[in-house]
mmCIF file of C-alpha atoms and ligand atoms in Angstrom:
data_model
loop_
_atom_site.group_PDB
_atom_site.id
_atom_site.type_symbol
_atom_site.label_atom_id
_atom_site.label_comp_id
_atom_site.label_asym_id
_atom_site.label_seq_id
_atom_site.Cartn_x
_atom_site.Cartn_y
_atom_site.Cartn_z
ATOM 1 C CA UNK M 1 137.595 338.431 50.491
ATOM 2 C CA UNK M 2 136.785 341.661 52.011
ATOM 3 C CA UNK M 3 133.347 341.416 54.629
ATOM 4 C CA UNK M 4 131.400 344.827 55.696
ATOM 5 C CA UNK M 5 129.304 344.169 58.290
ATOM 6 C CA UNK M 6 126.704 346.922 59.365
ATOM 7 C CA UNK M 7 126.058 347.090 63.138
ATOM 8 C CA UNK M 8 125.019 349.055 65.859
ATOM 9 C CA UNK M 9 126.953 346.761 68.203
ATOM 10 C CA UNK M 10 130.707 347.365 66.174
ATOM 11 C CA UNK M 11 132.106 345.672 69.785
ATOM 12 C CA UNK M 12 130.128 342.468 69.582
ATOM 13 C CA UNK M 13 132.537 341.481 66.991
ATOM 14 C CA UNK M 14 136.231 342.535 68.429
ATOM 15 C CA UNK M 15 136.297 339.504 70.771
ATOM 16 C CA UNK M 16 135.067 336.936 67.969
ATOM 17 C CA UNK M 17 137.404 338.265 65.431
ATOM 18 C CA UNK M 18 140.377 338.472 67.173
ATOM 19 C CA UNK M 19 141.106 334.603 68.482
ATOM 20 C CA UNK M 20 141.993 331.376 65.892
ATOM 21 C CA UNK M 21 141.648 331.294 62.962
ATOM 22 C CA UNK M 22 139.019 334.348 62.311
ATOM 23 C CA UNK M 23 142.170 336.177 63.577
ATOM 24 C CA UNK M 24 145.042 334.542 61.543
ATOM 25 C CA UNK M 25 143.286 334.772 58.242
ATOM 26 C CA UNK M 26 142.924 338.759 58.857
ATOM 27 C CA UNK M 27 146.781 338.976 59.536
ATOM 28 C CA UNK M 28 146.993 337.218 56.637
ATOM 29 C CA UNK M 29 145.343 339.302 54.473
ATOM 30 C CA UNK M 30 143.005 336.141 53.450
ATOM 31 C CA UNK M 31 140.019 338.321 54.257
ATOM 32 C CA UNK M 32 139.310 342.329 55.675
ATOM 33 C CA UNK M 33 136.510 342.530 58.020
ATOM 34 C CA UNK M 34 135.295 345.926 58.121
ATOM 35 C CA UNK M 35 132.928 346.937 60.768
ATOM 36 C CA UNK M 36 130.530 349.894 60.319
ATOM 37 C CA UNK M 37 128.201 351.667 63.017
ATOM 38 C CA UNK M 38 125.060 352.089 61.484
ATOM 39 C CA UNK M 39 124.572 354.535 64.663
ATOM 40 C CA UNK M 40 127.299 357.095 63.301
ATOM 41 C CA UNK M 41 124.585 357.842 60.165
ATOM 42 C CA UNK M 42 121.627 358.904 62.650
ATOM 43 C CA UNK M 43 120.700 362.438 61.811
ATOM 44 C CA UNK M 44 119.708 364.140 64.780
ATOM 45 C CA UNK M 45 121.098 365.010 68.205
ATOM 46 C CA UNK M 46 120.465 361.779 69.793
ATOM 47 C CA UNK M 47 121.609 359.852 67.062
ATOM 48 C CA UNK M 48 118.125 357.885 67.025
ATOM 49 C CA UNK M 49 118.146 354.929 64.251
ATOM 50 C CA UNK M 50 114.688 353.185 65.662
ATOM 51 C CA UNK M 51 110.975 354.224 66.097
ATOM 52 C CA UNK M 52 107.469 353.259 66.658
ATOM 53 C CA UNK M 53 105.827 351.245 63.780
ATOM 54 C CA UNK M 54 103.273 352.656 61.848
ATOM 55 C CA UNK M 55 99.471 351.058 62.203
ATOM 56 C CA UNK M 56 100.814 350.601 65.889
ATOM 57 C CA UNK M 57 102.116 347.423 67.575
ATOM 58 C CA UNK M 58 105.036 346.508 69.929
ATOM 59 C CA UNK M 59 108.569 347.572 69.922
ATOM 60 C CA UNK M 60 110.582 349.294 67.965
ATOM 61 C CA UNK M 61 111.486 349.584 64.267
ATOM 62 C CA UNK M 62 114.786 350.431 62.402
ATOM 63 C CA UNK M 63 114.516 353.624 60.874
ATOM 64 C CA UNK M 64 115.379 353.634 57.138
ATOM 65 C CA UNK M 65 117.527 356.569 56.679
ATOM 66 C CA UNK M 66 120.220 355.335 58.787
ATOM 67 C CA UNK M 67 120.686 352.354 56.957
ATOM 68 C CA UNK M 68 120.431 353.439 53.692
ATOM 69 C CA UNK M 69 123.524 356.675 54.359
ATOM 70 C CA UNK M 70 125.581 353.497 56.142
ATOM 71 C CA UNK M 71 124.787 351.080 53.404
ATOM 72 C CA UNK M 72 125.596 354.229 50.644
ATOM 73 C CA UNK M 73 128.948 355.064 52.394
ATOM 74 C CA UNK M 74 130.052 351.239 53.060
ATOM 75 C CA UNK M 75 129.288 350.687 49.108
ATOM 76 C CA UNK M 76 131.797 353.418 48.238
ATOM 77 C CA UNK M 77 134.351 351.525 50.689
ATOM 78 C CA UNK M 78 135.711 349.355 47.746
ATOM 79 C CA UNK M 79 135.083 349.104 44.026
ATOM 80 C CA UNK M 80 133.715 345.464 44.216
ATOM 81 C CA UNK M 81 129.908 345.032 44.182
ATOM 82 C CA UNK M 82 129.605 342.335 46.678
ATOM 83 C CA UNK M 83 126.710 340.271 48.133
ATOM 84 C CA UNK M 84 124.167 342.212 50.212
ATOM 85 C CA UNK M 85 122.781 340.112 53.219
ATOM 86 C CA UNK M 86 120.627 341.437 55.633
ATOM 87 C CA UNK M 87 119.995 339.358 58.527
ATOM 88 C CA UNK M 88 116.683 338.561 59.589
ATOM 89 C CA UNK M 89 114.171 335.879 61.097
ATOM 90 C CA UNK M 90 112.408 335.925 58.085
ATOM 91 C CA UNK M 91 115.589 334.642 55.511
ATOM 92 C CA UNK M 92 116.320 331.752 54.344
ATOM 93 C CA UNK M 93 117.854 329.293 57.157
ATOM 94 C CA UNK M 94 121.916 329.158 56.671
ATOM 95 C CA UNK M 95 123.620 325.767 55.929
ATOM 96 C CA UNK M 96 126.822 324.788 54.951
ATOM 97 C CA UNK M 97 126.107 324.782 51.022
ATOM 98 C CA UNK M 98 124.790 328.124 51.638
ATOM 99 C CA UNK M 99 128.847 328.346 53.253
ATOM 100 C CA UNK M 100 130.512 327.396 50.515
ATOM 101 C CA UNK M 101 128.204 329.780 47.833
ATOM 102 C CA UNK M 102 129.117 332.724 49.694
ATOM 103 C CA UNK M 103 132.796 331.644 50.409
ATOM 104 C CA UNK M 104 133.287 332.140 46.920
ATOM 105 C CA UNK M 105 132.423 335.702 46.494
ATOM 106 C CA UNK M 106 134.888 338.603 46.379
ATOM 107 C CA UNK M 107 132.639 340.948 48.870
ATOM 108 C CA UNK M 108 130.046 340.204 51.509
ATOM 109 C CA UNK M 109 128.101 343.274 53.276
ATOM 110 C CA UNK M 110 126.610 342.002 56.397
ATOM 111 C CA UNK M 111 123.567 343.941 57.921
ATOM 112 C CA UNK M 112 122.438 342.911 61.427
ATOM 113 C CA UNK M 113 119.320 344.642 62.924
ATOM 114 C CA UNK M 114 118.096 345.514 65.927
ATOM 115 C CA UNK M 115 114.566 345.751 67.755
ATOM 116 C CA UNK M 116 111.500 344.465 65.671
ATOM 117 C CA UNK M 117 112.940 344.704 62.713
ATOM 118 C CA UNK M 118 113.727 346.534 59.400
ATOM 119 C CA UNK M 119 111.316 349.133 58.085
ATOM 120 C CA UNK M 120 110.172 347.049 54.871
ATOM 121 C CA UNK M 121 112.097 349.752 52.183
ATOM 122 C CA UNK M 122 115.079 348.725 53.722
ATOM 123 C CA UNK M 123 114.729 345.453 52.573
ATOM 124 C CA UNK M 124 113.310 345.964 49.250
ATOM 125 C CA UNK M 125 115.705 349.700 48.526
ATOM 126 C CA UNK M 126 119.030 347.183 49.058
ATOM 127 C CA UNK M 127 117.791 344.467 47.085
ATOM 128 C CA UNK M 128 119.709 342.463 49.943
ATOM 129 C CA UNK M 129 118.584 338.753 50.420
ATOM 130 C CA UNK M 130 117.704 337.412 53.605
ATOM 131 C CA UNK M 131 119.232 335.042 55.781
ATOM 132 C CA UNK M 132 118.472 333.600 58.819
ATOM 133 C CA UNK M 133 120.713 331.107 61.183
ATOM 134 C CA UNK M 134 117.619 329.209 62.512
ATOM 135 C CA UNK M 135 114.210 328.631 63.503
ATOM 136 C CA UNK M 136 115.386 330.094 67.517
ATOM 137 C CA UNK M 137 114.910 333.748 68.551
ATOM 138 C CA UNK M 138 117.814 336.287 69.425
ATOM 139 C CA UNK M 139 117.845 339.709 70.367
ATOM 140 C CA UNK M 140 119.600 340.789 67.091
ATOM 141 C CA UNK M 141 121.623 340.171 64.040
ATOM 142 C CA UNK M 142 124.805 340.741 65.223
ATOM 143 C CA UNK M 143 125.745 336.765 66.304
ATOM 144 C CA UNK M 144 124.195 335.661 62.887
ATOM 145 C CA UNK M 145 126.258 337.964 61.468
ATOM 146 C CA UNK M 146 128.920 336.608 63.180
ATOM 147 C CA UNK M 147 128.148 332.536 62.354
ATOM 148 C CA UNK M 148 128.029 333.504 58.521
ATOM 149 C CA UNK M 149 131.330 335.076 58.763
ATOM 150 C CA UNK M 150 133.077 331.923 60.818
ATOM 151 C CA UNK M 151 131.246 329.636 58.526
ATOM 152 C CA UNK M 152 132.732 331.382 55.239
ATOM 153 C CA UNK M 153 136.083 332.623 56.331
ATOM 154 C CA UNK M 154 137.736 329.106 57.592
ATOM 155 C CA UNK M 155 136.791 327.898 54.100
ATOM 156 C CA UNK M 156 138.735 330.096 52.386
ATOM 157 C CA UNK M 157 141.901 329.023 50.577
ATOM 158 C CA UNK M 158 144.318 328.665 53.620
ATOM 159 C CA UNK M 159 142.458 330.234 56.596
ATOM 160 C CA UNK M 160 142.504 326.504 58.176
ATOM 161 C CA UNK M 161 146.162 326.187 57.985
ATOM 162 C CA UNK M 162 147.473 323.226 60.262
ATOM 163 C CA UNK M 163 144.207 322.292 61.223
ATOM 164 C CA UNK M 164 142.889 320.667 58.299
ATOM 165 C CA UNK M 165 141.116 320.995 55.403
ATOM 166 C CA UNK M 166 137.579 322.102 55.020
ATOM 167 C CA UNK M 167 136.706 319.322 52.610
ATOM 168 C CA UNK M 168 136.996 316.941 55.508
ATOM 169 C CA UNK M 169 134.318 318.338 57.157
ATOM 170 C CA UNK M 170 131.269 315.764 58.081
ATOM 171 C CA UNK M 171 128.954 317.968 57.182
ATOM 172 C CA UNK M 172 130.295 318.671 53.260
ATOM 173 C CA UNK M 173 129.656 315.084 53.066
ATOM 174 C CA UNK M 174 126.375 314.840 54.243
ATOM 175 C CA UNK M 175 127.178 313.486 57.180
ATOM 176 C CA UNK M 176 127.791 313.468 61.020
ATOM 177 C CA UNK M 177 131.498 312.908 62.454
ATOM 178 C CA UNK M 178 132.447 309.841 63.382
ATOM 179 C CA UNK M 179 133.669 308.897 66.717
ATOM 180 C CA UNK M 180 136.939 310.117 67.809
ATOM 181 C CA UNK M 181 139.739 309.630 70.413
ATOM 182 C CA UNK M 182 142.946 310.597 71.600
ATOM 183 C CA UNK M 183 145.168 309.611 74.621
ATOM 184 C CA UNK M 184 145.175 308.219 77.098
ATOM 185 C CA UNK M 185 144.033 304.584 75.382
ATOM 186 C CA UNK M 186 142.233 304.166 78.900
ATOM 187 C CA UNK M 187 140.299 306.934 80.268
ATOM 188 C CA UNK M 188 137.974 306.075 83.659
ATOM 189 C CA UNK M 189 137.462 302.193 82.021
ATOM 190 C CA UNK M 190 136.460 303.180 78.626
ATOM 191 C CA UNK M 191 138.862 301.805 76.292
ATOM 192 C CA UNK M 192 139.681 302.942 72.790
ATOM 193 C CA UNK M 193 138.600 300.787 69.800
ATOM 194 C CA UNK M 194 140.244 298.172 68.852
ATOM 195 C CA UNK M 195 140.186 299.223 65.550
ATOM 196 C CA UNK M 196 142.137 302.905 66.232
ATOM 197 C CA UNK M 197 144.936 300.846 67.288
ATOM 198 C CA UNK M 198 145.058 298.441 64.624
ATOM 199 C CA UNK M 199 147.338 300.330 62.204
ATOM 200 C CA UNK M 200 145.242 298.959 59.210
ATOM 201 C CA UNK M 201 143.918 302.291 57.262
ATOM 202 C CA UNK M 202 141.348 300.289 55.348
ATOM 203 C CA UNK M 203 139.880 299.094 58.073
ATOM 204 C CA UNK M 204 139.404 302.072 59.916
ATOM 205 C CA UNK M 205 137.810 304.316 57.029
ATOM 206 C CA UNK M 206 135.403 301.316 56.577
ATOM 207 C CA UNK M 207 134.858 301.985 60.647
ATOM 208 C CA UNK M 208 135.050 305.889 60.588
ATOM 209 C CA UNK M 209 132.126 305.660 57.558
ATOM 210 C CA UNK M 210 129.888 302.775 59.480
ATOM 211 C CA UNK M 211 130.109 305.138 62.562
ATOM 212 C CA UNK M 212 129.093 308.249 60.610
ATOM 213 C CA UNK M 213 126.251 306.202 58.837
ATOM 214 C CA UNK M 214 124.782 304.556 62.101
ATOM 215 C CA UNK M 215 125.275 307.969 63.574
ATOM 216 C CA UNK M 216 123.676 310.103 61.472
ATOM 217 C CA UNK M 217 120.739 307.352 61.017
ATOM 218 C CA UNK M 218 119.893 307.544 64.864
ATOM 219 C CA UNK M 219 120.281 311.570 65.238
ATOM 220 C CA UNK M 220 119.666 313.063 61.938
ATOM 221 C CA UNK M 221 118.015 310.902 60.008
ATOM 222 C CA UNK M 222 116.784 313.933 57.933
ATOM 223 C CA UNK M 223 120.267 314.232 56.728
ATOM 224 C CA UNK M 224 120.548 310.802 54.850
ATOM 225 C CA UNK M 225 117.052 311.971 53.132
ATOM 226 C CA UNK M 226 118.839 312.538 49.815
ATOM 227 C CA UNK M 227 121.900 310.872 49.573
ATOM 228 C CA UNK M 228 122.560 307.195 50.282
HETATM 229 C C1 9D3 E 1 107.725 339.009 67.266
HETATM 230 C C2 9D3 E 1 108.370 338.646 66.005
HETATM 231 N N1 9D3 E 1 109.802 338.430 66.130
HETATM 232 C C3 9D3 E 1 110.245 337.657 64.930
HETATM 233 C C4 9D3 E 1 110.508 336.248 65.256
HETATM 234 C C5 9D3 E 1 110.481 339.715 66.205
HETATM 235 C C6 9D3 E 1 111.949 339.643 66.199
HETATM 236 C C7 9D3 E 1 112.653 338.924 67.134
HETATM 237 C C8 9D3 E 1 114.036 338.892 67.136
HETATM 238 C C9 9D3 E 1 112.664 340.329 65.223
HETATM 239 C C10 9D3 E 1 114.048 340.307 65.231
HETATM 240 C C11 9D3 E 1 114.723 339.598 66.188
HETATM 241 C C12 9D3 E 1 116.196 339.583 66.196
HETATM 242 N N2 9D3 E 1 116.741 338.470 65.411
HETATM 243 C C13 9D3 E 1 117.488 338.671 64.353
HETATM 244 O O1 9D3 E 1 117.758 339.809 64.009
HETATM 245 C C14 9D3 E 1 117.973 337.541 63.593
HETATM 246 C C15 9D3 E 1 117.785 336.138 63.777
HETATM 247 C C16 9D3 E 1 117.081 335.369 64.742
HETATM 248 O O2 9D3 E 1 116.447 335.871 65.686
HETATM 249 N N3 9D3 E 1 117.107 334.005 64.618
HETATM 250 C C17 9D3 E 1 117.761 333.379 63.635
HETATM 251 N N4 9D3 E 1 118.422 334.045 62.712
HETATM 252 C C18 9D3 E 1 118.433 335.412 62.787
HETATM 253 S S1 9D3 E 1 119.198 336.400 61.706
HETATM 254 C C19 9D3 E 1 118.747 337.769 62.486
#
């Protein structure tokens, strides 16, 4: 998979990128993140990409030219189409099946915004969709951004490696994880399970699941909704 992600914070993402497994599946060539400063296609001499909205109002709005030249020379990067997602309060919230769609595309272009938001023909001129990560304010795109891309690289075809496999995750099953322990057996007077120790494999899936079900009943009940 190659990802483009348009920025006017390129740094945000070094740190991020280069630890675990976001790292290891770049030197593996299991995907290319490209970053792009959407600053770099500002056209006058103080490369300004944000102004006053029109009709009045606070802050500031991202100009459209800038974003448009980036998107236009990012396009041209590679011959695959891709997916375009800007990243805004106003998208559709992010979930793990939304994960898994994108993690099967060739191409992803990221844009993360800045300030009040996009000037509207940026939005409609891209025909990008619109995602948000929540129903929580930040002060930009750029750590969306940055969820979407962890969320979709580790489940591509060996970016987990040793660490397991994405189709164990709790949440592709609907539900939350169960309890888990490692040593020492007895930490500060709490005591492993019984069960953990018994050996007997049926028996503990039958506990892992009961744990996950009772779990997700008291905390997110909104996640047993459709299934069970
Ligand atoms: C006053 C109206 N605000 C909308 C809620 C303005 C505004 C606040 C923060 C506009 C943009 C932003 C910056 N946020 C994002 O760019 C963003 C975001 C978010 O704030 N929450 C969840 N997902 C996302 S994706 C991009």
């Amino acid at each position: 998979m190659r990802i483009d992600v348009l920025t006017l914070f390129p740094a945000m993402f070094e740190s991020p990128l280069s630890y675990s497994i976001l790292k290891r599946a770049q030197e593996s060539d299991i995907v290319e993140i490209v970053l792009t400063d959407i600053r770099d296609f500002a056209t006058d001499r103080y490369r300004k990409v944000d102004d006053k909205p029109y009709g009045g109002g606070p802050g500031m709005v991202m100009m459209p030219g800038p974003v448009f030249d980036c998107f236009e020379y990012v396009e041209k990067l590679s011959p695959e189409k891709g997916r375009v997602i800007l990243l805004t309060p106003q998208g559709q919230k992010f979930d793990q099946k939304k994960a898994v769609e994108l993690s099967k595309e060739k191409r992803l272009i990221l844009i993360a915004g800045r300030y009040e938001g996009f000037d509207e023909r940026i939005r409609i001129g891209l025909c990008a969709e619109q995602i948000s990560i929540g129903d929580f304010v930040l002060s930009g795109g750029e750590l969306a951004a940055m969820v979407i891309v962890d969320a979709v690289v580790r489940l591509l075809a060996g970016a987990l490696g040793d660490e397991g496999s994405a189709g164990d995750d709790s949440f592709s099953e609907g539900l939350l994880e169960y309890p888990q322990y490692t040593r020492p057996e007895v930490f500060r007077d709490m005591k492993v399970p019984e069960v953990l120790l018994s050996g007997d494999h049926e028996k503990i899936a039958r506990w892992r699941r009961q744990m996950a079900l009772e779990r997700t009943k008291k905390h997110r009940p909104d996640l047993l909704k459709n299934n069970f």
